[in-house]
PDB file of C-alpha atoms and ligand atoms in Angstrom:
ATOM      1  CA  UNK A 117     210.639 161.388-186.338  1.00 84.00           C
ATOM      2  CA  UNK A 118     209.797 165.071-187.242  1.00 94.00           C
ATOM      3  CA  UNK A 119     212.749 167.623-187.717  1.00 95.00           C
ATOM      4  CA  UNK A 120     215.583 167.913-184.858  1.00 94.00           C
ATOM      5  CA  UNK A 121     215.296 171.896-183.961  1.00 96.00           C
ATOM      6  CA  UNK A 122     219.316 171.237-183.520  1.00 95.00           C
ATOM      7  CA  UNK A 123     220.049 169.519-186.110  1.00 92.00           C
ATOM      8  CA  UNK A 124     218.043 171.833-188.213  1.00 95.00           C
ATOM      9  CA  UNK A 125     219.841 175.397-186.661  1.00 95.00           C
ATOM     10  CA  UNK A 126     223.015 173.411-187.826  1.00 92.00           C
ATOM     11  CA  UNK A 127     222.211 172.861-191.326  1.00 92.00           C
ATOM     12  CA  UNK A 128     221.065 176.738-191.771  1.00 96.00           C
ATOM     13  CA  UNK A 129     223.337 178.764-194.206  1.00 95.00           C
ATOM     14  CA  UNK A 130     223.359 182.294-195.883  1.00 97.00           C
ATOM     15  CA  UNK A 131     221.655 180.206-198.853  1.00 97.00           C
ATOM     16  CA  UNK A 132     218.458 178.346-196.895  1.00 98.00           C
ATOM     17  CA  UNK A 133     215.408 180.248-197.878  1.00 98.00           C
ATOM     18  CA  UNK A 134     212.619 177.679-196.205  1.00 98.00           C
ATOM     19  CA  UNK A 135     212.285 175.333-193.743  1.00 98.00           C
ATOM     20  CA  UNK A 136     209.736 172.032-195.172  1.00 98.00           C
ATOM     21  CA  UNK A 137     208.171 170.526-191.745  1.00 98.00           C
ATOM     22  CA  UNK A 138     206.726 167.152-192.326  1.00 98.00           C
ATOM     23  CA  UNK A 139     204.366 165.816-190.153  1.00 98.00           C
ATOM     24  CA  UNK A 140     205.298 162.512-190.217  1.00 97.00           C
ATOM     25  CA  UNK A 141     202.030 160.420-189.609  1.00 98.00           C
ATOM     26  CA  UNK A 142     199.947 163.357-188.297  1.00 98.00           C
ATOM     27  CA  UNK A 143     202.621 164.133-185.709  1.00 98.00           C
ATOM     28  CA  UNK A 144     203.801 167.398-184.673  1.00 98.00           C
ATOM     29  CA  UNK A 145     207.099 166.786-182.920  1.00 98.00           C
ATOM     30  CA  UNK A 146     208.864 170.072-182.540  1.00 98.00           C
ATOM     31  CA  UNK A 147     206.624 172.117-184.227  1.00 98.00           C
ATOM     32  CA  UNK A 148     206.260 174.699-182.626  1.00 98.00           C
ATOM     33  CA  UNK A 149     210.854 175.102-181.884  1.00 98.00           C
ATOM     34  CA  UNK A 150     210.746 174.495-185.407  1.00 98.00           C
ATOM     35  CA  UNK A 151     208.575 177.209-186.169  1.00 98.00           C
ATOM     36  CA  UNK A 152     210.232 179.953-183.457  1.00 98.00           C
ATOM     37  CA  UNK A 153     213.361 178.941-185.301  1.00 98.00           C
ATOM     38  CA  UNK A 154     212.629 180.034-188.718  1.00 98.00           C
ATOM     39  CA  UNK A 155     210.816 182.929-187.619  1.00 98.00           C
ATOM     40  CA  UNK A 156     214.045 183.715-185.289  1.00 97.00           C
ATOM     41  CA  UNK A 157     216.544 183.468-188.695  1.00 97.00           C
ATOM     42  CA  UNK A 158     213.631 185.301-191.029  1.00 97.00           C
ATOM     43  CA  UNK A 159     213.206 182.174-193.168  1.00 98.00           C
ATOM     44  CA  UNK A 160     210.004 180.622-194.562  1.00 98.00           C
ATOM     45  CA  UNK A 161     208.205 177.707-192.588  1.00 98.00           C
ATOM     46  CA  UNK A 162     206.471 175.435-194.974  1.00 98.00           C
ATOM     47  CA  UNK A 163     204.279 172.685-193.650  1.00 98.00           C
ATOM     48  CA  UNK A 164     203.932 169.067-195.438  1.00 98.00           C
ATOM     49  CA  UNK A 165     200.232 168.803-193.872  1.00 98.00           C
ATOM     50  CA  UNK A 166     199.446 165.612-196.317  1.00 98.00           C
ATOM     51  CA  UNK A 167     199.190 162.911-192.952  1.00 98.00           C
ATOM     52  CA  UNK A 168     197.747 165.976-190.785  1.00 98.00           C
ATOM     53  CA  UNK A 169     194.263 166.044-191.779  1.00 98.00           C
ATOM     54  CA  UNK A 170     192.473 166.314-187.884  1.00 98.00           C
ATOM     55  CA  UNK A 171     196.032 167.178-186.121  1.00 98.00           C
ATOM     56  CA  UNK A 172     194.354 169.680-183.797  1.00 98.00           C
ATOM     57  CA  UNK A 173     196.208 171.841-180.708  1.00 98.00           C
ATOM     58  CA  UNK A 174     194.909 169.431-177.816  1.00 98.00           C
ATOM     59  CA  UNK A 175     194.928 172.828-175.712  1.00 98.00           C
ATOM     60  CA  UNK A 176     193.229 175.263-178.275  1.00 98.00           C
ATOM     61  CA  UNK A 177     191.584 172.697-180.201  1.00 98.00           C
ATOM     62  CA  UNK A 178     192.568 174.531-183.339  1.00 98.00           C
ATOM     63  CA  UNK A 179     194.122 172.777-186.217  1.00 98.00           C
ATOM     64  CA  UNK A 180     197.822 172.878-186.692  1.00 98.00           C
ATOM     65  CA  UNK A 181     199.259 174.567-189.607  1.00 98.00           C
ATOM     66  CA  UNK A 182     197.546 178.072-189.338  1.00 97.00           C
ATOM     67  CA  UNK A 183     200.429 179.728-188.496  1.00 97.00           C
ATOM     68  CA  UNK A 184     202.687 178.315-190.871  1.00 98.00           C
ATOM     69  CA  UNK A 185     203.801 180.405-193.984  1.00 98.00           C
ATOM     70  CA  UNK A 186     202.064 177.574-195.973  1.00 98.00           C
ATOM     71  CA  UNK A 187     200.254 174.947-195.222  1.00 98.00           C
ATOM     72  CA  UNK A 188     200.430 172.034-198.018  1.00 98.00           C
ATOM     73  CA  UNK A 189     197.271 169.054-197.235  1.00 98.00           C
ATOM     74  CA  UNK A 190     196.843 165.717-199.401  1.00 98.00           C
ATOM     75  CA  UNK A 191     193.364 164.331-200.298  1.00 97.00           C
ATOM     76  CA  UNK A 192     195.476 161.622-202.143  1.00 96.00           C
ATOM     77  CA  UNK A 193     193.350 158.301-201.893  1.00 94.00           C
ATOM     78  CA  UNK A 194     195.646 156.624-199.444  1.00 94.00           C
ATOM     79  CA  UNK A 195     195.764 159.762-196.907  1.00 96.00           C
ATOM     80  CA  UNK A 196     193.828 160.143-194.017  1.00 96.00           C
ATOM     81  CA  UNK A 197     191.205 162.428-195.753  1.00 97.00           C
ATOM     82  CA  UNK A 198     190.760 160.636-198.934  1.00 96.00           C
ATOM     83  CA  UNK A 199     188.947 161.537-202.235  1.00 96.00           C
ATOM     84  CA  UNK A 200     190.337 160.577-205.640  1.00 93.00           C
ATOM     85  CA  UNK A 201     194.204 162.750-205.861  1.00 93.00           C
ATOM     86  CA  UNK A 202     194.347 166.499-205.256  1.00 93.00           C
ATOM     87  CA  UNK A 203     194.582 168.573-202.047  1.00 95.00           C
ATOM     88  CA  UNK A 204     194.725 171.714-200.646  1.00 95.00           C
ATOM     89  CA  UNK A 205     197.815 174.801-200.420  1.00 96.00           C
ATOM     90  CA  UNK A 206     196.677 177.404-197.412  1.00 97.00           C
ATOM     91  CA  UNK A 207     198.509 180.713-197.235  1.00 97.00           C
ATOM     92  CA  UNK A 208     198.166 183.494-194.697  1.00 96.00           C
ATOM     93  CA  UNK A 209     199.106 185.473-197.150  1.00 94.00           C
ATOM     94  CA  UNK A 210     195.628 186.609-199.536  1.00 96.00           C
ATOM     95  CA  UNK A 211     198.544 187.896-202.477  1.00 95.00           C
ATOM     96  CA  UNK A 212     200.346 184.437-202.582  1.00 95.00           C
ATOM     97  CA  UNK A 213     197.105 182.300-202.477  1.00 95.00           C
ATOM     98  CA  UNK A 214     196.089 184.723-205.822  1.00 92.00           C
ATOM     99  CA  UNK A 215     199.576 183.413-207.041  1.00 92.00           C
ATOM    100  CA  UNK A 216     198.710 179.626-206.314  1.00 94.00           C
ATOM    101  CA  UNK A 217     195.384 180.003-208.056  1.00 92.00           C
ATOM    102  CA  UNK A 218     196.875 181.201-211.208  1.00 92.00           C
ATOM    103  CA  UNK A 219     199.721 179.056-210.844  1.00 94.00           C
ATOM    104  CA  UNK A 220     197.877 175.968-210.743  1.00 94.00           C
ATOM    105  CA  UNK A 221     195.590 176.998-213.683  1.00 92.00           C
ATOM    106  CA  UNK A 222     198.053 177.750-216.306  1.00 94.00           C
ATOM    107  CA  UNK A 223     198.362 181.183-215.424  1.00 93.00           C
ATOM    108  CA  UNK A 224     195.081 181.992-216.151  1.00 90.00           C
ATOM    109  CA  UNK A 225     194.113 185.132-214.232  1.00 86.00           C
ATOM    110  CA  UNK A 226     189.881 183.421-213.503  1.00 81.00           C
ATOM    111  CA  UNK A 227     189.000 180.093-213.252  1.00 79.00           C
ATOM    112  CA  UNK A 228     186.033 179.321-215.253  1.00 74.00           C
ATOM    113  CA  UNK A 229     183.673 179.346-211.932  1.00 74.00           C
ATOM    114  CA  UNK A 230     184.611 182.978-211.851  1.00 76.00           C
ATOM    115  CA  UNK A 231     184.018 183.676-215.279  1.00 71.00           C
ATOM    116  CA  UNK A 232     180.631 182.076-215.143  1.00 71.00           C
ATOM    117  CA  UNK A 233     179.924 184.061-211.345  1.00 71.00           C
ATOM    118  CA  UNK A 234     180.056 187.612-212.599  1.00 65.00           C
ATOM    119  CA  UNK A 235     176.943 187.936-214.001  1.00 66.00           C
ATOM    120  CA  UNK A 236     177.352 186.488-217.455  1.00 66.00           C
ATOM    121  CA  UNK A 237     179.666 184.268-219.001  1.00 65.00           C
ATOM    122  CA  UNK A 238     182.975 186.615-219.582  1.00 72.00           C
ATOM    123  CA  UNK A 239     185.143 184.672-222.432  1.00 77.00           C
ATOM    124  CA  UNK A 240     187.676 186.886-221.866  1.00 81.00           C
ATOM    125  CA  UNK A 241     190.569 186.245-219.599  1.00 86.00           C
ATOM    126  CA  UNK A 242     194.387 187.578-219.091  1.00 89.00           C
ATOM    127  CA  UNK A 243     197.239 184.505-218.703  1.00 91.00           C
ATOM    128  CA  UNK A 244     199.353 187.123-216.808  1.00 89.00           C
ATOM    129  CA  UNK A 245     202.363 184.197-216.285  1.00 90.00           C
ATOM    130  CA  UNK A 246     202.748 180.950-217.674  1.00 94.00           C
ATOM    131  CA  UNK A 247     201.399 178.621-215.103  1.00 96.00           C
ATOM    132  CA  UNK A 248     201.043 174.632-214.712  1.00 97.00           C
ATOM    133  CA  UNK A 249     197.890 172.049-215.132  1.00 95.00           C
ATOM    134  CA  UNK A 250     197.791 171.410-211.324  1.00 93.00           C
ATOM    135  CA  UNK A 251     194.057 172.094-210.709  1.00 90.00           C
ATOM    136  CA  UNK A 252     192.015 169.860-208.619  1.00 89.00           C
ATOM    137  CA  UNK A 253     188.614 169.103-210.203  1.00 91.00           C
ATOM    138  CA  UNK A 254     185.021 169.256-208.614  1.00 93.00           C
ATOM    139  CA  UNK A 255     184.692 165.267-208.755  1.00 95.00           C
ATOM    140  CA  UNK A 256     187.816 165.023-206.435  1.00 95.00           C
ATOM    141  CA  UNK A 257     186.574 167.666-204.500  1.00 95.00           C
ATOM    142  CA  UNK A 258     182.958 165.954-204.463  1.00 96.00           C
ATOM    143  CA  UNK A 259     184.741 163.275-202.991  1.00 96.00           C
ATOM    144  CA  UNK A 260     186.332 164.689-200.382  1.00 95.00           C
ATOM    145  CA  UNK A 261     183.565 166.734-198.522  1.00 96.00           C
ATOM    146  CA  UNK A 262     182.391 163.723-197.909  1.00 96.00           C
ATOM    147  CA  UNK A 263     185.148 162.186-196.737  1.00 96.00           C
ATOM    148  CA  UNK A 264     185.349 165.496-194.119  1.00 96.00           C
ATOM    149  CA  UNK A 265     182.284 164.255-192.589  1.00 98.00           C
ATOM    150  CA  UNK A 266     183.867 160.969-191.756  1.00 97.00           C
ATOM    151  CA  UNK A 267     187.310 162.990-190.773  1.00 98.00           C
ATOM    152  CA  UNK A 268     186.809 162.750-187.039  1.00 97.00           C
ATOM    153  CA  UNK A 269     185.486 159.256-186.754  1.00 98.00           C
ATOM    154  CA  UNK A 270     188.019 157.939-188.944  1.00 98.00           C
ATOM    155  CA  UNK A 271     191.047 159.379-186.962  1.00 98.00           C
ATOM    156  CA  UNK A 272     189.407 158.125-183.776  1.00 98.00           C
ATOM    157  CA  UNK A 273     189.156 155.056-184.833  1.00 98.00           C
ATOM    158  CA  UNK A 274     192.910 154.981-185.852  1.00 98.00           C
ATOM    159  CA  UNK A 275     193.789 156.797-182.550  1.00 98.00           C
ATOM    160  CA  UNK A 276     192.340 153.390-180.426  1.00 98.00           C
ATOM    161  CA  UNK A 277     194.483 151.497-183.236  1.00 98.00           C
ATOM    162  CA  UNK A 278     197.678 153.522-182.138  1.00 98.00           C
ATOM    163  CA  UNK A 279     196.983 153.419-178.466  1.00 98.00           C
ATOM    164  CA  UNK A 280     196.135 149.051-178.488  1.00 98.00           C
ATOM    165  CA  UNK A 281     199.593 149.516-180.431  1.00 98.00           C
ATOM    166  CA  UNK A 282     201.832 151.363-177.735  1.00 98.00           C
ATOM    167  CA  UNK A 283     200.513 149.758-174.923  1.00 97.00           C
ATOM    168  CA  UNK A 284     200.667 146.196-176.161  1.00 97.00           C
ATOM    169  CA  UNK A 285     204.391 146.967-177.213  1.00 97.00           C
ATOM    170  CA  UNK A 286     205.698 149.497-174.489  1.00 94.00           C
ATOM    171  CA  UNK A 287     207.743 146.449-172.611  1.00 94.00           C
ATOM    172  CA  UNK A 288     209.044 145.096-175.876  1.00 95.00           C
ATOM    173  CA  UNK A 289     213.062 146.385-175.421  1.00 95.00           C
ATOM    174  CA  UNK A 290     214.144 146.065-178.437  1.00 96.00           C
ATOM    175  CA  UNK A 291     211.506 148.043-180.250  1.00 97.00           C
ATOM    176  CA  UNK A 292     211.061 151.875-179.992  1.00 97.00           C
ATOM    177  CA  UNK A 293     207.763 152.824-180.720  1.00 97.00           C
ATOM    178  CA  UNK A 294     207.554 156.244-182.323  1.00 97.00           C
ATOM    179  CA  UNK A 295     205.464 158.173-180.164  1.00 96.00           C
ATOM    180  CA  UNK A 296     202.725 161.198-181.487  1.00 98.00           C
ATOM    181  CA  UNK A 297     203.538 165.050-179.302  1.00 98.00           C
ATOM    182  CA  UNK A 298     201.220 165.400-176.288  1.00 97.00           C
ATOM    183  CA  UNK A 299     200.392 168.522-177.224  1.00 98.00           C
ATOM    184  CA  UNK A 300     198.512 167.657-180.122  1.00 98.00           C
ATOM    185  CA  UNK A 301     195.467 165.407-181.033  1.00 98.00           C
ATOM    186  CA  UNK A 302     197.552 163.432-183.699  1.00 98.00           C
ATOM    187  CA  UNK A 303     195.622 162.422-186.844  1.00 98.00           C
ATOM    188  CA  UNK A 304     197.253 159.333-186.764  1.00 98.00           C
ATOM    189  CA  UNK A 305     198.052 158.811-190.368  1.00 98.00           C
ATOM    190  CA  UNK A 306     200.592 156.309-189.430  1.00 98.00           C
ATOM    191  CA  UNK A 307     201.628 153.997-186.585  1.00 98.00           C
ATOM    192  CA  UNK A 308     205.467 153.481-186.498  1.00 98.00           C
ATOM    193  CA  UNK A 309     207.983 151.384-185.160  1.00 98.00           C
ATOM    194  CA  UNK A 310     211.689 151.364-185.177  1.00 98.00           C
ATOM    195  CA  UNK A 311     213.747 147.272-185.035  1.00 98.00           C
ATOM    196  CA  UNK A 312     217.061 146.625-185.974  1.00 98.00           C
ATOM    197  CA  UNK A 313     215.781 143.838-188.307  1.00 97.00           C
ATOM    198  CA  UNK A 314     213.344 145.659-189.627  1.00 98.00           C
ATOM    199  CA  UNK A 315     213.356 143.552-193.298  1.00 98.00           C
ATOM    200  CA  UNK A 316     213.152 140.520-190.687  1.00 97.00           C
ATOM    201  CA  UNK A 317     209.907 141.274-188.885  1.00 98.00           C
ATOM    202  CA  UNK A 318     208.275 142.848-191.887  1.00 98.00           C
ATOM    203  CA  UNK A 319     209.029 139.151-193.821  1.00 98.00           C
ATOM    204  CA  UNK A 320     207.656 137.281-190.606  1.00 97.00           C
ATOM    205  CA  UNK A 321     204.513 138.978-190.214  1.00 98.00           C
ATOM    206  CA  UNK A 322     204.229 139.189-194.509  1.00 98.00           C
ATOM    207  CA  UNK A 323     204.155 135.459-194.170  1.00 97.00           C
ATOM    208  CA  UNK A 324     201.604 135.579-191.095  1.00 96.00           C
ATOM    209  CA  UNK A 325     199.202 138.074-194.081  1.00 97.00           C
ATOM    210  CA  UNK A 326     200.279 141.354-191.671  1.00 98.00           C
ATOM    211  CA  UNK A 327     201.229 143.818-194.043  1.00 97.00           C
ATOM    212  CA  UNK A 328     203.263 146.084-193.255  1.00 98.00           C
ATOM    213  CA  UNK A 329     205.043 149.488-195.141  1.00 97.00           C
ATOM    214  CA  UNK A 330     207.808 151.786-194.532  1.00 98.00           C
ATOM    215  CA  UNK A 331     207.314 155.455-194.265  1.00 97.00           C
ATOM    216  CA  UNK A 332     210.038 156.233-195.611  1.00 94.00           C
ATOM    217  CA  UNK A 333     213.520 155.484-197.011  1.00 94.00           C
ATOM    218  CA  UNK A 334     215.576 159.029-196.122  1.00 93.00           C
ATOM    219  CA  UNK A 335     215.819 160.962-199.516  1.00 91.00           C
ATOM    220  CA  UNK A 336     219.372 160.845-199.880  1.00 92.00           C
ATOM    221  CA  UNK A 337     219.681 157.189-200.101  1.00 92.00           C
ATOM    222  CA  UNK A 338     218.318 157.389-203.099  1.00 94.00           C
ATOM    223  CA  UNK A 339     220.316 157.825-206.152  1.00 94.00           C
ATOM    224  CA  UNK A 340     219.216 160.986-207.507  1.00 95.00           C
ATOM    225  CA  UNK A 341     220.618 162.322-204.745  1.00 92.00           C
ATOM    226  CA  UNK A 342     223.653 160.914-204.901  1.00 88.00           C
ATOM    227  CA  UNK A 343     225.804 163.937-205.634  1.00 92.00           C
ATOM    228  CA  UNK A 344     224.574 166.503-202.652  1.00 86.00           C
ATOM    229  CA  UNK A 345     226.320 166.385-199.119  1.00 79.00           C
ATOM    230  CA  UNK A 346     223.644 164.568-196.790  1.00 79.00           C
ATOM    231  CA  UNK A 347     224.414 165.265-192.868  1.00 81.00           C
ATOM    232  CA  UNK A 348     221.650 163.324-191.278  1.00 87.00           C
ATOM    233  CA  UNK A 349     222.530 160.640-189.191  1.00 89.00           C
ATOM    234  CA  UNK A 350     218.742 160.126-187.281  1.00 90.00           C
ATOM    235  CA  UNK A 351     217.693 160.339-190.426  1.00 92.00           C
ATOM    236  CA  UNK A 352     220.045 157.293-192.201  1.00 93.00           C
ATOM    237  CA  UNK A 353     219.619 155.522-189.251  1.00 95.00           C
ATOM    238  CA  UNK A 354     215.745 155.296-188.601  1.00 96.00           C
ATOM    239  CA  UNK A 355     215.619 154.892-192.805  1.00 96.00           C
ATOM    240  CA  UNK A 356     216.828 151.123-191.886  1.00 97.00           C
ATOM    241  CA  UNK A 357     214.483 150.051-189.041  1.00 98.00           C
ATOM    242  CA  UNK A 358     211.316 152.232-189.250  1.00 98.00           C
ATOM    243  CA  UNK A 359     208.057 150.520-190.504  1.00 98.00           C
ATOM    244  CA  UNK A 360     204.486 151.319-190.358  1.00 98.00           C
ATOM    245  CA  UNK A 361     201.633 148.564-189.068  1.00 98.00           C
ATOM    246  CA  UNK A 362     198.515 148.274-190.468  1.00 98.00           C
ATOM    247  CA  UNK A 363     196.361 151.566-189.699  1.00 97.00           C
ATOM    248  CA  UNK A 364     193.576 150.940-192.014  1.00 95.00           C
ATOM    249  CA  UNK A 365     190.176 151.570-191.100  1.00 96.00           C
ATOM    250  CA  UNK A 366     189.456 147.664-191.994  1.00 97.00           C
ATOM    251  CA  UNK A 367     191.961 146.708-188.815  1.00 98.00           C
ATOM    252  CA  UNK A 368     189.584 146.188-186.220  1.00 98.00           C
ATOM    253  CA  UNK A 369     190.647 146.526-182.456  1.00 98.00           C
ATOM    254  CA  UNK A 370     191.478 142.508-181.350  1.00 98.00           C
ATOM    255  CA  UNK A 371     193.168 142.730-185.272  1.00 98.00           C
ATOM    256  CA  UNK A 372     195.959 144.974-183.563  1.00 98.00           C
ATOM    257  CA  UNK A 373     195.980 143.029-180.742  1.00 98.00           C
ATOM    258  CA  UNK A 374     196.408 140.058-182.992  1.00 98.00           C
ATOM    259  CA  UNK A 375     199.065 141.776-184.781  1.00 98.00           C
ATOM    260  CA  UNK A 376     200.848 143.877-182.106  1.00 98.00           C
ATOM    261  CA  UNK A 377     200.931 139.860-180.375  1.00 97.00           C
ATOM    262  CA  UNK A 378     202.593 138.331-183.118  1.00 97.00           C
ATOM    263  CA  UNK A 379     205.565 141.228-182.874  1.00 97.00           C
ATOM    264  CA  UNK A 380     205.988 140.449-179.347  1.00 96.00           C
ATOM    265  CA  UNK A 381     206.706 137.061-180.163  1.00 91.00           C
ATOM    266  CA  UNK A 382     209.339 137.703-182.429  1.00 82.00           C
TER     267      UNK A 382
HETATM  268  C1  LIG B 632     201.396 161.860-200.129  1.00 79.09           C
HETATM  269  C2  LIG B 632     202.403 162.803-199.629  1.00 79.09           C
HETATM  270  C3  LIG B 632     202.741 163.939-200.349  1.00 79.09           C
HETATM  271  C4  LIG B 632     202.200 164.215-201.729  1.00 79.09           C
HETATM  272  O1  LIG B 632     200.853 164.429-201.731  1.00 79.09           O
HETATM  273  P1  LIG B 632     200.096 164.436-203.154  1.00 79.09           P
HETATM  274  O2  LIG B 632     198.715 164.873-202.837  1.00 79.09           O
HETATM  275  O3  LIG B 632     200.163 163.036-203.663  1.00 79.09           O
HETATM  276  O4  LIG B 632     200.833 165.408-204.007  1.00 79.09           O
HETATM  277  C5  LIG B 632     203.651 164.811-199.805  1.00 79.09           C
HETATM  278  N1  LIG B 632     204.215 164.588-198.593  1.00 79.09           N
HETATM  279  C6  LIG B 632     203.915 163.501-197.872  1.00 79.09           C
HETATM  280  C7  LIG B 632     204.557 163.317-196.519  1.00 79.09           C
HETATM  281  C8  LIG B 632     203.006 162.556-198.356  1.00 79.09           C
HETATM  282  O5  LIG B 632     202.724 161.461-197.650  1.00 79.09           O
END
């Protein structure tokens, strides 16, 4: 479910700049092809890190992303490590994360912490470029060194969800179950499944109280994209029979075995 190294190398032209990797429910599929590739044709590797929070190297133990060009994390309040909205941009580079900071506060060349931390308070600041409002705040970010603390336990706990998952539906034939890389010790943002009647099961087990979601319809089948050339057939096709099972840290272990038994019998 993460990018086809293939299909990707196809859809390269004189024009493509960056490469966005999305790993799709903590997984991280191809990463590393992905990431020779774009180093191979000179372009930039971004990483969508928002369901990645935890996704560690299962060899090195480090976390993935660090060798991206950027790393992009969400501390949205439905993510994996939650606190309010906001998140985190990493760069390798120190002269873009300078950017990013002044980008995200309006351009502002300090942010008011620095203006307070150099002794006394200096009013004066330079707005070297116009920037945006896309700060996070210390509430958010109150919230979510807390939620770090529970980081770990929390992706356990949805790692035993995944794995009562997979093994409970491994023999079921006409359901692929998306599995996580072995290299990595997924966060496990998301547990997914791919059905031909993918509307059908989701009303069954809506009507059972299993709710279910779908992560996600492929861009281009929305309208806004209407007008741009889409080649991406994996991509069409799993947009019609993926959906995600409950992964929430309420779902207790026989509540996926519950659930998971209820798909078999459909
Ligand atoms: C939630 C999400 C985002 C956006 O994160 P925000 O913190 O809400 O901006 C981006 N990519 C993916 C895959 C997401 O799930």
């Amino acid at each position: 479910m993460c990018l086809d190294p293939e299909s990707v190398e196809h859809l390269i032209t004189g024009k493509t700049k960056a490469v966005i990797y999305v790993g799709v429910g903590g997984n991280a599929q191809n990463y590393n092809e992905i990431r020779s590739l774009c180093a191979k044709r000179n372009l930039t590797f971004i990483l969508d890190a928002a369901h990645m929070s935890g996704t560690t190297w299962a060899d090195s133990g480090e976390h993935v992303g660090l060798d991206s060009d950027c790393a992009v994390f969400s501390y949205q309040a439905v993510k994996n490590c939650p606190s309010s909205d906001s998140g985190m941009i990493c760069f390798p580079s120190a002269e873009l994360d300078k950017q990013a900071r002044h980008l995200s506060w309006l351009g502002i060349d300090k942010s008011t912490y620095d203006r307070y931390s150099e002794g006394s308070y200096k009013w004066r600041y330079d707005v070297p470029e116009v920037g945006y409002k896309y700060n996070g705040n210390s509430i958010a970010a109150s919230m979510c060194l807390v939620s770090l603390r529970y980081l770990q336990s929390d992706n356990d706990h949805r790692r035993m969800l995944a794995s009562v998952y997979s093994e409970t539906l491994k023999d079921k034939t006409d359901i692929e179950v998306i599995s996580h890389s072995n290299l990595i010790n997924s966060s496990r943002h998301l547990f997914q499944i791919a059905i031909n009647d993918r509307d059908g099961l989701m009303e069954m087990l809506w009507k059972e109280g299993i709710y279910c979601g779908v992560h996600y319809v492929a861009n281009h089948q929305y309208p806004i994209y209407e007008k741009y050339k889409a080649d991406v057939e994996k991509a069409s096709w799993y947009s019609s029979r993926i959906m995600s099972l409950p992964m929430h840290l309420g779902v207790t272990e026989a509540d996926a075995v519950y659930i998971a038994e209820k798909i078999l019998k459909k």
